């Protein structure tokens, strides 16, 4: 079960000091789309151990969310518009 204590523990990993070799490698992660939606969070937790801190190859990645930041859709839209404009 996902609790606020579990989320706090997952978020507390320091990406600068963690041994990235011990993190799950998302490049080898196979998502099982046949699972019912309610079982998917448990599947991801089981496979990745920490879906907020993992690696892709040799690169450590930590996801952090800022409640005051613009929505990801807005950020990606602006990025694509700038790329298409040659900026």
Coordinates of C-alpha atoms in Angstrom, one line a residue:
X1 CA 0.0 0.0 0.0
X2 CA 1.2 3.5 -0.9
X3 CA 1.3 5.7 2.2
X4 CA 2.6 9.2 2.9
X5 CA 5.4 7.6 4.9
X6 CA 6.4 5.5 1.9
X7 CA 6.3 8.5 -0.4
X8 CA 8.5 10.5 2.1
X9 CA 11.0 7.6 2.1
X10 CA 11.1 7.4 -1.7
X11 CA 11.5 11.1 -2.0
X12 CA 14.3 11.3 0.6
X13 CA 16.9 9.6 -1.6
X14 CA 19.9 12.0 -2.3
X15 CA 20.8 11.5 -6.0
X16 CA 24.2 13.0 -5.4
X17 CA 25.2 10.4 -2.8
X18 CA 23.2 7.3 -3.8
X19 CA 25.1 4.4 -5.4
X20 CA 23.5 4.5 -8.9
X21 CA 24.6 0.9 -9.6
X22 CA 22.0 -0.2 -6.9
X23 CA 19.2 1.7 -8.6
X24 CA 16.7 -0.1 -10.9
X25 CA 17.6 0.5 -14.5
X26 CA 14.5 1.8 -16.3
X27 CA 15.9 1.1 -19.7
X28 CA 15.3 -2.6 -19.0
X29 CA 11.9 -2.1 -17.5
X30 CA 9.0 -3.8 -19.3
X31 CA 5.6 -2.5 -18.3
X32 CA 2.8 -5.0 -18.3
X33 CA -0.1 -3.3 -20.0
X34 CA -2.3 -6.4 -19.4
X35 CA -2.5 -5.6 -15.7
X36 CA -5.7 -3.9 -14.4
X37 CA -5.1 -0.2 -13.6
X38 CA -5.5 -0.8 -9.9
X39 CA -2.6 -3.3 -9.9
X40 CA -0.2 -1.2 -11.9
X41 CA 1.2 1.0 -9.0
X42 CA 2.2 -2.1 -7.1
X43 CA 3.8 -3.6 -10.2
X44 CA 5.9 -0.5 -10.7
X45 CA 6.9 -0.4 -7.1
X46 CA 7.9 -4.1 -7.2
X47 CA 10.0 -3.7 -10.3
X48 CA 11.6 -0.3 -9.8
X49 CA 11.6 -0.3 -6.0
X50 CA 11.6 3.5 -6.2
X51 CA 9.8 5.1 -9.1
X52 CA 11.1 8.5 -8.0
X53 CA 14.8 7.6 -8.1
X54 CA 16.2 5.2 -10.7
X55 CA 18.8 5.1 -13.4
X56 CA 18.7 4.9 -17.2
X57 CA 21.9 3.1 -18.2
X58 CA 24.6 4.8 -16.1
X59 CA 22.7 8.0 -15.4
X60 CA 21.0 8.4 -12.1
X61 CA 17.6 10.2 -12.2
X62 CA 15.5 11.6 -9.4
X63 CA 12.0 12.9 -10.1
X64 CA 10.9 15.9 -8.1
X65 CA 7.7 17.9 -8.4
X66 CA 7.2 21.5 -7.7
X67 CA 3.6 22.6 -6.9
X68 CA 4.4 26.1 -8.1
X69 CA 5.9 25.0 -11.5
X70 CA 3.9 25.2 -14.7
X71 CA 2.2 22.0 -15.9
X72 CA 4.5 19.6 -17.9
X73 CA 2.2 20.0 -20.9
X74 CA 2.9 23.7 -21.0
X75 CA 6.6 23.3 -20.6
X76 CA 6.8 20.6 -23.4
X77 CA 4.6 22.7 -25.7
X78 CA 6.8 25.7 -25.3
X79 CA 9.9 23.6 -25.8
X80 CA 8.5 22.1 -29.1
X81 CA 7.4 25.6 -30.3
X82 CA 10.9 26.9 -29.7
X83 CA 12.5 24.0 -31.4
X84 CA 10.3 24.4 -34.5
X85 CA 11.2 28.1 -34.6
X86 CA 14.9 27.3 -34.6
X87 CA 15.6 28.8 -31.2

